[in-house]
Structures are given as structure tokens and as C-alpha cells.
PDB file of C-alpha atoms and ligand atoms in Angstrom:
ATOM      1  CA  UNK A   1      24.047 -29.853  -5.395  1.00 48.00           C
ATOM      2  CA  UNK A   2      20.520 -29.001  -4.625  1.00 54.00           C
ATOM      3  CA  UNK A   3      18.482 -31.869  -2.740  1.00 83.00           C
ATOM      4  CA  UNK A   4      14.896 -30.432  -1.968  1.00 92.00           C
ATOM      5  CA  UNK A   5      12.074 -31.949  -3.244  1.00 95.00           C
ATOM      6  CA  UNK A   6      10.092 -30.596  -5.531  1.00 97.00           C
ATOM      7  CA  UNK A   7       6.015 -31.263  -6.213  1.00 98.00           C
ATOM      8  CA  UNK A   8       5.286 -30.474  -9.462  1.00 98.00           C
ATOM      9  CA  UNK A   9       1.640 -30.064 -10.695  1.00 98.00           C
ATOM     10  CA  UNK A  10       1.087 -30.354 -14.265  1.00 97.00           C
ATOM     11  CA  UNK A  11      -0.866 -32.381 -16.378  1.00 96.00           C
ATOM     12  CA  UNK A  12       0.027 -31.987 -20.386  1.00 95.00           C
ATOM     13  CA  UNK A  13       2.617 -34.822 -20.053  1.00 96.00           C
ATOM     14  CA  UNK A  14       4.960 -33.386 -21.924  1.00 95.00           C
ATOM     15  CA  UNK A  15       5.560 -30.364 -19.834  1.00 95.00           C
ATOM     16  CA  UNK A  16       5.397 -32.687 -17.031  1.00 96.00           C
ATOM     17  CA  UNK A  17       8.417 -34.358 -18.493  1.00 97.00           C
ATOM     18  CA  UNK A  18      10.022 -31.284 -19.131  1.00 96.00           C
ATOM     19  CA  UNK A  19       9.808 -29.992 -16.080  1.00 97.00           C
ATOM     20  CA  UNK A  20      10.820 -33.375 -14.455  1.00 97.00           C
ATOM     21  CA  UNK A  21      14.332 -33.526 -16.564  1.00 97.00           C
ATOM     22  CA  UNK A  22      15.311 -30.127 -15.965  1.00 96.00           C
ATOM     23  CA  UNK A  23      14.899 -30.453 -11.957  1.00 96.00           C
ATOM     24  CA  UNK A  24      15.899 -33.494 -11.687  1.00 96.00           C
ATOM     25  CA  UNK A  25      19.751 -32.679 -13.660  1.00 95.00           C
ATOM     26  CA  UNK A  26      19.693 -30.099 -11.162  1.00 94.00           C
ATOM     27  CA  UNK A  27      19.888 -32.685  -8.574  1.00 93.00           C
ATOM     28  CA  UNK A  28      15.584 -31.773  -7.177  1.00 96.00           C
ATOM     29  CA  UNK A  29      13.923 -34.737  -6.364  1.00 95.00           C
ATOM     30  CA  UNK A  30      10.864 -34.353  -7.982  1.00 97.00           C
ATOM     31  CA  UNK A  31       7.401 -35.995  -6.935  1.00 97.00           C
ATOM     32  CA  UNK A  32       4.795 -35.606  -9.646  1.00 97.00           C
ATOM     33  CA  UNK A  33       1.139 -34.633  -9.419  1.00 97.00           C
ATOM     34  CA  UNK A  34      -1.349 -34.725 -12.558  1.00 97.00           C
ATOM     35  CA  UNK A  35      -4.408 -33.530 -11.004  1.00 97.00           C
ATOM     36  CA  UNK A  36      -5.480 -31.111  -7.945  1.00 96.00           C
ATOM     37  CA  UNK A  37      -6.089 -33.437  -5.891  1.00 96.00           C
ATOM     38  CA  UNK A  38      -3.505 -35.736  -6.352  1.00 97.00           C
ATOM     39  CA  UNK A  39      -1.073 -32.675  -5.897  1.00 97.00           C
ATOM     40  CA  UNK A  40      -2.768 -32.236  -2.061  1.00 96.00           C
ATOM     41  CA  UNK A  41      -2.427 -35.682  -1.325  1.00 95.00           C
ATOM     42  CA  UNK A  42       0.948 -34.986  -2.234  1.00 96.00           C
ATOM     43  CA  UNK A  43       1.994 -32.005   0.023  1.00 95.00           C
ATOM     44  CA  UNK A  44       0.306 -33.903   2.575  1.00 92.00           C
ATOM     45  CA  UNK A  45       2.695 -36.867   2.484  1.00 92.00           C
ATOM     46  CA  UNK A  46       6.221 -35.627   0.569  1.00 92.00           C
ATOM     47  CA  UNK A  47       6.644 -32.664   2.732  1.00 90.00           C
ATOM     48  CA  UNK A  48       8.010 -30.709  -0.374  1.00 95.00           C
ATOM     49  CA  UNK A  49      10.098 -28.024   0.033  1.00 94.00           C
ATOM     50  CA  UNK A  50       8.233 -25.951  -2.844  1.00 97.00           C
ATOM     51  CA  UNK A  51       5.805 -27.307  -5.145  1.00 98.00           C
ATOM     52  CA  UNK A  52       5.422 -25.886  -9.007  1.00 98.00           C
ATOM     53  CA  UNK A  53       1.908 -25.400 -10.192  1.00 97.00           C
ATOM     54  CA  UNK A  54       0.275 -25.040 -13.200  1.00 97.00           C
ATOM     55  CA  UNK A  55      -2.746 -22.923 -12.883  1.00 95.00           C
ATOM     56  CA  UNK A  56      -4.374 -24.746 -15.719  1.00 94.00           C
ATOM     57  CA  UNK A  57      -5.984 -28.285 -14.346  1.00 95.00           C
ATOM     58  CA  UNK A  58      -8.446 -29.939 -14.741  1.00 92.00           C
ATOM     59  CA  UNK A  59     -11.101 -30.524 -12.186  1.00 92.00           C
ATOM     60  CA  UNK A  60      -9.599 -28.673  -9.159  1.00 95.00           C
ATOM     61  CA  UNK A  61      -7.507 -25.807 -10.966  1.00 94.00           C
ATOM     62  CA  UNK A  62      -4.438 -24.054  -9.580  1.00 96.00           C
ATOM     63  CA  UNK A  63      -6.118 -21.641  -7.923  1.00 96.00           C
ATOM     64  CA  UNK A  64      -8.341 -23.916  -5.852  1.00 96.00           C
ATOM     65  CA  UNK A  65      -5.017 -26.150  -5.075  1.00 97.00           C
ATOM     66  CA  UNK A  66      -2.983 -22.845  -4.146  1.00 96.00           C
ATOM     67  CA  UNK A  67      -5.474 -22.289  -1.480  1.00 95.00           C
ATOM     68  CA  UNK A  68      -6.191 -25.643  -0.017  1.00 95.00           C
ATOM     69  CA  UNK A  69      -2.574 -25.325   0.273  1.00 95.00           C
ATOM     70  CA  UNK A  70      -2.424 -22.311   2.291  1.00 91.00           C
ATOM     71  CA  UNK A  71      -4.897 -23.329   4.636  1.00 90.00           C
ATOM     72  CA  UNK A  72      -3.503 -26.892   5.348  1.00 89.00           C
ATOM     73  CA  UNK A  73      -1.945 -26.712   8.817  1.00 83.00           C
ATOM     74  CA  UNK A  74       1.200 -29.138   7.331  1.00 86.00           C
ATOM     75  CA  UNK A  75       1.057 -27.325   3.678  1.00 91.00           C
ATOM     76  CA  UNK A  76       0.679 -23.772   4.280  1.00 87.00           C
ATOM     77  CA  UNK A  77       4.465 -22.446   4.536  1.00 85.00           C
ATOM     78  CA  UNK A  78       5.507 -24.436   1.110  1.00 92.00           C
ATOM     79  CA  UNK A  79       6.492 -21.928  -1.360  1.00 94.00           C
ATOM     80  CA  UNK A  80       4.618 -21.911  -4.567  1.00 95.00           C
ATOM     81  CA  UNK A  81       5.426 -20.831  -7.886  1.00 96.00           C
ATOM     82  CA  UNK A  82       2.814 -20.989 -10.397  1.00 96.00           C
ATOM     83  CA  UNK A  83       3.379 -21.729 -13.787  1.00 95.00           C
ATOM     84  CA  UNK A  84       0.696 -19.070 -15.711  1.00 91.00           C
ATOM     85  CA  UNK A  85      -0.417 -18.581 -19.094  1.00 85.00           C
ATOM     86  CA  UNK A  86       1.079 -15.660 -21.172  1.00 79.00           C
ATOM     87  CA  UNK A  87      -1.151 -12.426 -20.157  1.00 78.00           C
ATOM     88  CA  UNK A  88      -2.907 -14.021 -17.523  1.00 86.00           C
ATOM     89  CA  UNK A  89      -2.315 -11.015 -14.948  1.00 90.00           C
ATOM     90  CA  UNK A  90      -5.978 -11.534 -13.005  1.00 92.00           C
ATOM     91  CA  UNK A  91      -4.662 -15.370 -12.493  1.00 93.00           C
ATOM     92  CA  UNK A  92      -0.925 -13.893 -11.148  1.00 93.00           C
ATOM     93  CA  UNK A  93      -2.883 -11.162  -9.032  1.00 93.00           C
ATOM     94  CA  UNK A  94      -5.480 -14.042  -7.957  1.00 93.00           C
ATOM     95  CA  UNK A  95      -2.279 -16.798  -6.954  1.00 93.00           C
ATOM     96  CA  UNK A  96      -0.637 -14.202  -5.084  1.00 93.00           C
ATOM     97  CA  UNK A  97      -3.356 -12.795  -2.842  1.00 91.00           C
ATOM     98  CA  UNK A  98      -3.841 -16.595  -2.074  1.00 91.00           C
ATOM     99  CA  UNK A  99      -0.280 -16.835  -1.025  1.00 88.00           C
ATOM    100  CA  UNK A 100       1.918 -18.381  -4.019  1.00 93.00           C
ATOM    101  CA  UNK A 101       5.552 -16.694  -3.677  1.00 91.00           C
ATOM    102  CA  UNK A 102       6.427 -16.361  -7.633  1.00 92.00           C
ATOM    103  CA  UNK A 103       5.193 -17.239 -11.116  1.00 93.00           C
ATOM    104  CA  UNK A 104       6.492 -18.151 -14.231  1.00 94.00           C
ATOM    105  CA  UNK A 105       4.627 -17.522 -17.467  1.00 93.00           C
ATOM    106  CA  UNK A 106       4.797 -20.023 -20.436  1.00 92.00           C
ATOM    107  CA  UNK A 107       6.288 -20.821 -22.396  1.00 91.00           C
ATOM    108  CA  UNK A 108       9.227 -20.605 -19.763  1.00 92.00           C
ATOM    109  CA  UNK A 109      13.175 -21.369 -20.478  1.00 93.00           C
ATOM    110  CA  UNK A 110      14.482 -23.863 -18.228  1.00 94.00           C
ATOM    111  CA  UNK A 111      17.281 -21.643 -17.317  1.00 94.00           C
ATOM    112  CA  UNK A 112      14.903 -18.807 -16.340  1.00 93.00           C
ATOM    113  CA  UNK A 113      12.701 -21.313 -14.156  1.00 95.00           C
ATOM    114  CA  UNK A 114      15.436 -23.069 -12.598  1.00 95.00           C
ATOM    115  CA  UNK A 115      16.820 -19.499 -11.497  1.00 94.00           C
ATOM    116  CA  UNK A 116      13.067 -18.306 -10.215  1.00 93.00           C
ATOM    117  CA  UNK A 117      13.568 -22.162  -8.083  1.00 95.00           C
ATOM    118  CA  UNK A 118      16.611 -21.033  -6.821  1.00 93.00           C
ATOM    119  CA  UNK A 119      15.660 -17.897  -5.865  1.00 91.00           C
ATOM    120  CA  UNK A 120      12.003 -18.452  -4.267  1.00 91.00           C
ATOM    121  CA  UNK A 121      13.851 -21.456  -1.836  1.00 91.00           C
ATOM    122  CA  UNK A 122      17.028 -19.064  -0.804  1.00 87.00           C
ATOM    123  CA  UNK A 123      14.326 -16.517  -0.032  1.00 85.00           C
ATOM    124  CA  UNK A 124      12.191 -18.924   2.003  1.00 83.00           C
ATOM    125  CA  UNK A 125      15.011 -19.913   3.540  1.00 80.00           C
ATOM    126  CA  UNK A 126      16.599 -16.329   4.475  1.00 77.00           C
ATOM    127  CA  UNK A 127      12.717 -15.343   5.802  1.00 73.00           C
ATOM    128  CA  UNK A 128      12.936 -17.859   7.956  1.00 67.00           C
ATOM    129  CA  UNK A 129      16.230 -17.164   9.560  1.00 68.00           C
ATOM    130  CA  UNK A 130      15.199 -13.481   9.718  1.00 67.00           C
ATOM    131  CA  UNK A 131      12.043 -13.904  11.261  1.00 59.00           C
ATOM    132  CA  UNK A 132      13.872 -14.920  14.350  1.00 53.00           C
ATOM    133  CA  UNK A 133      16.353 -11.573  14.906  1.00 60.00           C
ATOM    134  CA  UNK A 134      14.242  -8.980  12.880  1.00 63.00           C
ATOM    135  CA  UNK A 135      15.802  -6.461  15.071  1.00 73.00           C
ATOM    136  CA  UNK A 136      16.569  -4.033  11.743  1.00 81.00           C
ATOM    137  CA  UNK A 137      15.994  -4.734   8.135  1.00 86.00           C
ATOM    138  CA  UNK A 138      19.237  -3.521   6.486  1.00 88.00           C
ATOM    139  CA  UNK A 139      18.563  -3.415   2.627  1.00 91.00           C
ATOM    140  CA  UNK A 140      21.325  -1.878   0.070  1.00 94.00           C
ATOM    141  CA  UNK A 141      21.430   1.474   1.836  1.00 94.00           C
ATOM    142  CA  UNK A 142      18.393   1.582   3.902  1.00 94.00           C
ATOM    143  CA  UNK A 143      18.327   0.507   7.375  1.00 92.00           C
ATOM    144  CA  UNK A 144      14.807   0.189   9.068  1.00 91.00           C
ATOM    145  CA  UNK A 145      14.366   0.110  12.756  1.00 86.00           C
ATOM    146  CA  UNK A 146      10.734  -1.181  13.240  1.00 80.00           C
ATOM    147  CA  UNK A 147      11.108  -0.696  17.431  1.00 74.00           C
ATOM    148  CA  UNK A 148      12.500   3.038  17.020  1.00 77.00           C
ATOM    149  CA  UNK A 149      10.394   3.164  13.823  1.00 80.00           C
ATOM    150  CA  UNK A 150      13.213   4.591  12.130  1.00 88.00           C
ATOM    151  CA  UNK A 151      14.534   4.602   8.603  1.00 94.00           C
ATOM    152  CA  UNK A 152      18.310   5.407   7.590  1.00 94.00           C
ATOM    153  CA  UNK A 153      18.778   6.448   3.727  1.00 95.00           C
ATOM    154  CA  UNK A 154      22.911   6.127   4.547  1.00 92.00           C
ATOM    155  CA  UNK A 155      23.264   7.939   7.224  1.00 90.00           C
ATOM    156  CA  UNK A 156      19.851  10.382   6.823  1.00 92.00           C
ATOM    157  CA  UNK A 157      16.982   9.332   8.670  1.00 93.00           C
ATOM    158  CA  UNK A 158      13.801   9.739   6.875  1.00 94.00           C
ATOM    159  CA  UNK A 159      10.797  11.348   8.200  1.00 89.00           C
ATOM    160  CA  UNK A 160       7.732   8.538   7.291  1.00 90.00           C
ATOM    161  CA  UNK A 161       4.379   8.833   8.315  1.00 83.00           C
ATOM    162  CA  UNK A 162       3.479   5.569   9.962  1.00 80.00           C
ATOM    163  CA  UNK A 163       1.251   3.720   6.749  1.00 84.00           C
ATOM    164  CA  UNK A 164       4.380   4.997   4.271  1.00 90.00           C
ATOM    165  CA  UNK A 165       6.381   3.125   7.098  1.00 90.00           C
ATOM    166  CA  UNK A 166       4.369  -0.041   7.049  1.00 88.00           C
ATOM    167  CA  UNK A 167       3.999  -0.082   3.130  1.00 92.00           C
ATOM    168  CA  UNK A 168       7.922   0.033   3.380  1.00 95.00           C
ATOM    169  CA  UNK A 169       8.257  -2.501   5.882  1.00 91.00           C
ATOM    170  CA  UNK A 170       5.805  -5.021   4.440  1.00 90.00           C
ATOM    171  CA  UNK A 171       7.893  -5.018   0.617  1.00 94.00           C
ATOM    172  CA  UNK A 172      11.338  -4.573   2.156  1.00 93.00           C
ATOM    173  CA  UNK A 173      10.344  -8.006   4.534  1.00 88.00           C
ATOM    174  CA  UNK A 174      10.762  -9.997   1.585  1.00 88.00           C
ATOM    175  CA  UNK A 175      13.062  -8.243  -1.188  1.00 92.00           C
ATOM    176  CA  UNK A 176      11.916 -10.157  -4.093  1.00 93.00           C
ATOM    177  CA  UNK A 177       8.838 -11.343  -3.364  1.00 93.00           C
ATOM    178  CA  UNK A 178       6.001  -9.289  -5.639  1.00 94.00           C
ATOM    179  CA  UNK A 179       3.062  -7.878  -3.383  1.00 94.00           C
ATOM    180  CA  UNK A 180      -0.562  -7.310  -5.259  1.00 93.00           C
ATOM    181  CA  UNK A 181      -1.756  -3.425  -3.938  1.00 92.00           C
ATOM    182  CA  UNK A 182      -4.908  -5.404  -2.097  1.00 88.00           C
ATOM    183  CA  UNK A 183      -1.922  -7.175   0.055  1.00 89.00           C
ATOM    184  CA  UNK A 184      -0.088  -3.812   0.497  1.00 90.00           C
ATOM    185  CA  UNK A 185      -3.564  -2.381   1.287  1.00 86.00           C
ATOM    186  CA  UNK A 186      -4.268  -5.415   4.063  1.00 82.00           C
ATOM    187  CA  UNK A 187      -0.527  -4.713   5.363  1.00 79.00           C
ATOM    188  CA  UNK A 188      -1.709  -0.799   6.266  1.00 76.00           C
ATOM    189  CA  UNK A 189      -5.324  -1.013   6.916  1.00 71.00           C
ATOM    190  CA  UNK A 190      -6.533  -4.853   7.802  1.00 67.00           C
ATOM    191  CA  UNK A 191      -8.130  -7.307   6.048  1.00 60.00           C
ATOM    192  CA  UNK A 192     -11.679  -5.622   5.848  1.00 60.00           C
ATOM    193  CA  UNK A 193     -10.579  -2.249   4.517  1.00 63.00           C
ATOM    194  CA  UNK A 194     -11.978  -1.754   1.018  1.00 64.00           C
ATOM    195  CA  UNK A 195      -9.306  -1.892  -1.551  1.00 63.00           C
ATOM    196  CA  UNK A 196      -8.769   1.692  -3.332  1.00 68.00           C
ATOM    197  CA  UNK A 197      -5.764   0.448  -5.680  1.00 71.00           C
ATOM    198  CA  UNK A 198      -5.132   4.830  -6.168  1.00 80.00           C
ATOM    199  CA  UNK A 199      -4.282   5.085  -2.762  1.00 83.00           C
ATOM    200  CA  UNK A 200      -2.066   2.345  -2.444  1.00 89.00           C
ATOM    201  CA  UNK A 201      -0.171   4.178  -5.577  1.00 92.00           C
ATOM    202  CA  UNK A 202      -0.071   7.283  -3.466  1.00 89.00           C
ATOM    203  CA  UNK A 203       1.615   5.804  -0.809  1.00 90.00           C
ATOM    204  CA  UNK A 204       4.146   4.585  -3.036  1.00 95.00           C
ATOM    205  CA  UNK A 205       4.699   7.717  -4.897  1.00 95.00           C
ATOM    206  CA  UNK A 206       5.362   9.548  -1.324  1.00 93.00           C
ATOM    207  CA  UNK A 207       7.364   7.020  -0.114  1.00 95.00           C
ATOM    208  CA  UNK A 208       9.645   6.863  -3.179  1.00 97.00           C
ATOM    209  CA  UNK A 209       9.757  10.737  -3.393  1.00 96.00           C
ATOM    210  CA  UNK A 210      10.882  10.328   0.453  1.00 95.00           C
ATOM    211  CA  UNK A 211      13.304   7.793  -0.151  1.00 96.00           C
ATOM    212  CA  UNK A 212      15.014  10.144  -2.681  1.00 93.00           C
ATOM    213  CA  UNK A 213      17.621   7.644  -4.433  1.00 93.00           C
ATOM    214  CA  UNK A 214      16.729   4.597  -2.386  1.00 96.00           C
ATOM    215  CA  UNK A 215      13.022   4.909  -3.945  1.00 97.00           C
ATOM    216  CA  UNK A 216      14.501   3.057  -7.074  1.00 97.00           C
ATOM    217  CA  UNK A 217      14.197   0.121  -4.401  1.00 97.00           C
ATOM    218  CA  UNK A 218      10.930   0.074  -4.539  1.00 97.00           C
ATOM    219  CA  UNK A 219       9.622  -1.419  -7.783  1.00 97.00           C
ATOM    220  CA  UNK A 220       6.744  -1.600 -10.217  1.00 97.00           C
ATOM    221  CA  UNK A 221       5.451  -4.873 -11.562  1.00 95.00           C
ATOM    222  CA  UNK A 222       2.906  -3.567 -14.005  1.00 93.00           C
ATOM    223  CA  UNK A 223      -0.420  -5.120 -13.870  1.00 90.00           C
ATOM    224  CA  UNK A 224       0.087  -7.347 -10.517  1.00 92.00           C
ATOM    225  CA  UNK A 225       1.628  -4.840  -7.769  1.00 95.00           C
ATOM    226  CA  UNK A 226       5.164  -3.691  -6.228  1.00 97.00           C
ATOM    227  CA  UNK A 227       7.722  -5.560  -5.122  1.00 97.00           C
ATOM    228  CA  UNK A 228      11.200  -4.401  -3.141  1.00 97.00           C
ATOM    229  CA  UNK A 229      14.574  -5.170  -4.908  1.00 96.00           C
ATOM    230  CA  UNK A 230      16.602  -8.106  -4.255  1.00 92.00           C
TER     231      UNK A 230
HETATM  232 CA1   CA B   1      -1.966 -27.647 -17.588  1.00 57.95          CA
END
């Protein structure tokens, strides 16, 4: 049985509730915030192990709490998964770039958001871990050697040029986890390079074309960025 705790921001009561039962059967503990700044006040002194957000607050919104979040020396390695409105891409692509891990759009099934839970804190908790050895990344049947700079479709080694290399590195870090093309684009070039969302596409194309079968690896999630499969 799970025991993490888990902060969740939310203030239509009912959802709140909703949210509360389902984590709670799971065996979560579950703190509850209603507002912004309750929900920082919150980080601060539960130590959650992920908090849920809605984007949609009022006062401080989602947004706003995602990013006091991130730059909180105590808060800023708590995954986040924000709960988003139906179509609200711009809001996903915004809650990423500030650093939330996943989102789930409503209305959301339990089951599905439960699973996302699941996944986002085995993922935090396998970064971690790897972080430490990070020797080689071995993903299905890629192998990358970030010393040698060296990638292994199988047994082929794969001639990269050294920003299709980092591109690869940076998604197959964190199978899973979605990146937006401005992170990709920070990954390759630094944080002051200006975004050209076409040439982070390029890369991608090249690098899949390079990748030959293990290119399927590398995939699309259409309006918010690329992510590497889990
Ligand atoms: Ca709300």
C-alpha cells in the first residue's frame, strides 16, 4: 500500500472531495489546500511527496503556485501534476516550462489519475536513484554512453551530431516525462537562445531518421512537445 502524502490544490469542493476519496482508498495521505497560498504554506510544512494542482484558483492561480514552488529551496523537487482544463494546451506548455512533471485534463477518471500518481512518483523516484550512477542510459534497445558520447541501436552505434545527442539525452533522462520544444531548445542551446520551435522539429526528425526503428522512442505530444517512451 502506497503511504506518500499527497497536497492537493483544489477549490470547487466537490472535486476536492473527489479527489480526497480516491487517494485516500489508495492508502495517500492527503493534506488539502483551497487556495494558492494556503497550498505554499502547505509544501512548506507537510513535506509532500507530490502535490496535485488545479490550475484554476482563485487569487494566486496554478501557475503562480507551480512556480513559487519551484523556486522554494524546501519545495522545488516535489513533483507536480496539474489538473488542466480540456484544451488548455498554452496552460500545459506554461506548467511545464515552470517545472510541473505531468497533467491531467478534466474531467479525469479516477483510474486514469491514480495511474498518472503512480507513475509521476515511481519516476521521481527512479530519477533519483539514477542521478547517482548515470554511467549509461540503457532504454529498450538503445544504450547511451554520455562519457564516450556514444549511442548503441542493439549492437549499431549511431553516428549523432552532438545537439541530436543532447536532444536525445535530455528526453531519454526521464522516459515519460513530456518536454515543451522551448525546454528541448534550453537543453541544446542555454537558457537565452531564442526559441525557433522549427528547429527543434528538425532535430527530432534527424534524430528519429538516425535512430531508424528506435526513433518510434521518441514521441510526439501534439500541441505541448516530445516526450521519450516509458
Ligand atoms: Ca478550480
Amino acid at each position: 500500500m502506497a503511504r506518500e502524502t499527497i497536497l492537493v490544490v483544489e477549490d470547487e469542493a466537490e472535486i476536492q472531495e473527489l479527489l480526497r476519496y480516491n487517494l485516500a482508498k489508495e492508502g495517500y495521505r492527503v493534506c488539502l489546500a483551497s487556495s494558492g497560498e494556503q497550498a505554499l504554506m502547505a509544501a512548506q510544512s507537510e513535506s509532500p511527496q507530490l502535490v496535485l494542482l488545479d490550475l484554476m484558483l482563485p487569487g494566486m492561480d496554478g501557475l503562480e503556485v507551480c512556480r513559487m514552488l519551484r523556486r522554494g529551496r524546501q519545495t522545488q523537487s516535489i513533483p507536480i501534476v496539474m489538473l488542466t482544463a480540456k484544451g488548455g494546451e498554452a496552460d500545459i506548455v506554461a506548467g511545464l516550462e515552470l517545472g510541473a512533471d505531468d497533467y491531467v485534463t478534466k474531467p479525469f477518471s479516477p483510474r486514469v489519475l491514480l495511474a498518472r500518481i503512480r507513475a509521476v512518483l515511481r519516476r521521481a523516484a527512479d530519477a533519483a536513484a539514477e542521478e547517482a550512477e548515470s554511467e549509461c542510459l540503457c532504454r529498450h534497445e538503445l544504450q547511451i554512453h554520455p562519457g564516450r558520447h556514444e549511442v548503441l541501436v542493439g549492437e549499431e552505434s549511431v553516428e549523432l551530431t552532438s545537439t541530436e545527442f543532447r536532444v536525445l539525452w535530455a528526453l531519454a533522462r526521464r522516459p515519460g516525462w513530456v518536454l515543451t520544444r522551448r525546454q528541448i531548445s534550453e537543453v541544446v542551446h542555454g537558457m537565452d537562445y531564442p526559441v525557433a520551435d522549427r528547429s527543434v522539429d528538425v532535430q527530432i526528425v534527424a534524430l528519429r531518421r538516425k535512430l531508424l526503428d528506435a526513433g518510434r522512442l521518441i514521441e510526439t505530444v501534439r500541441g505541448v512537445g516530445y516526450r521519450f517512451k516509458e
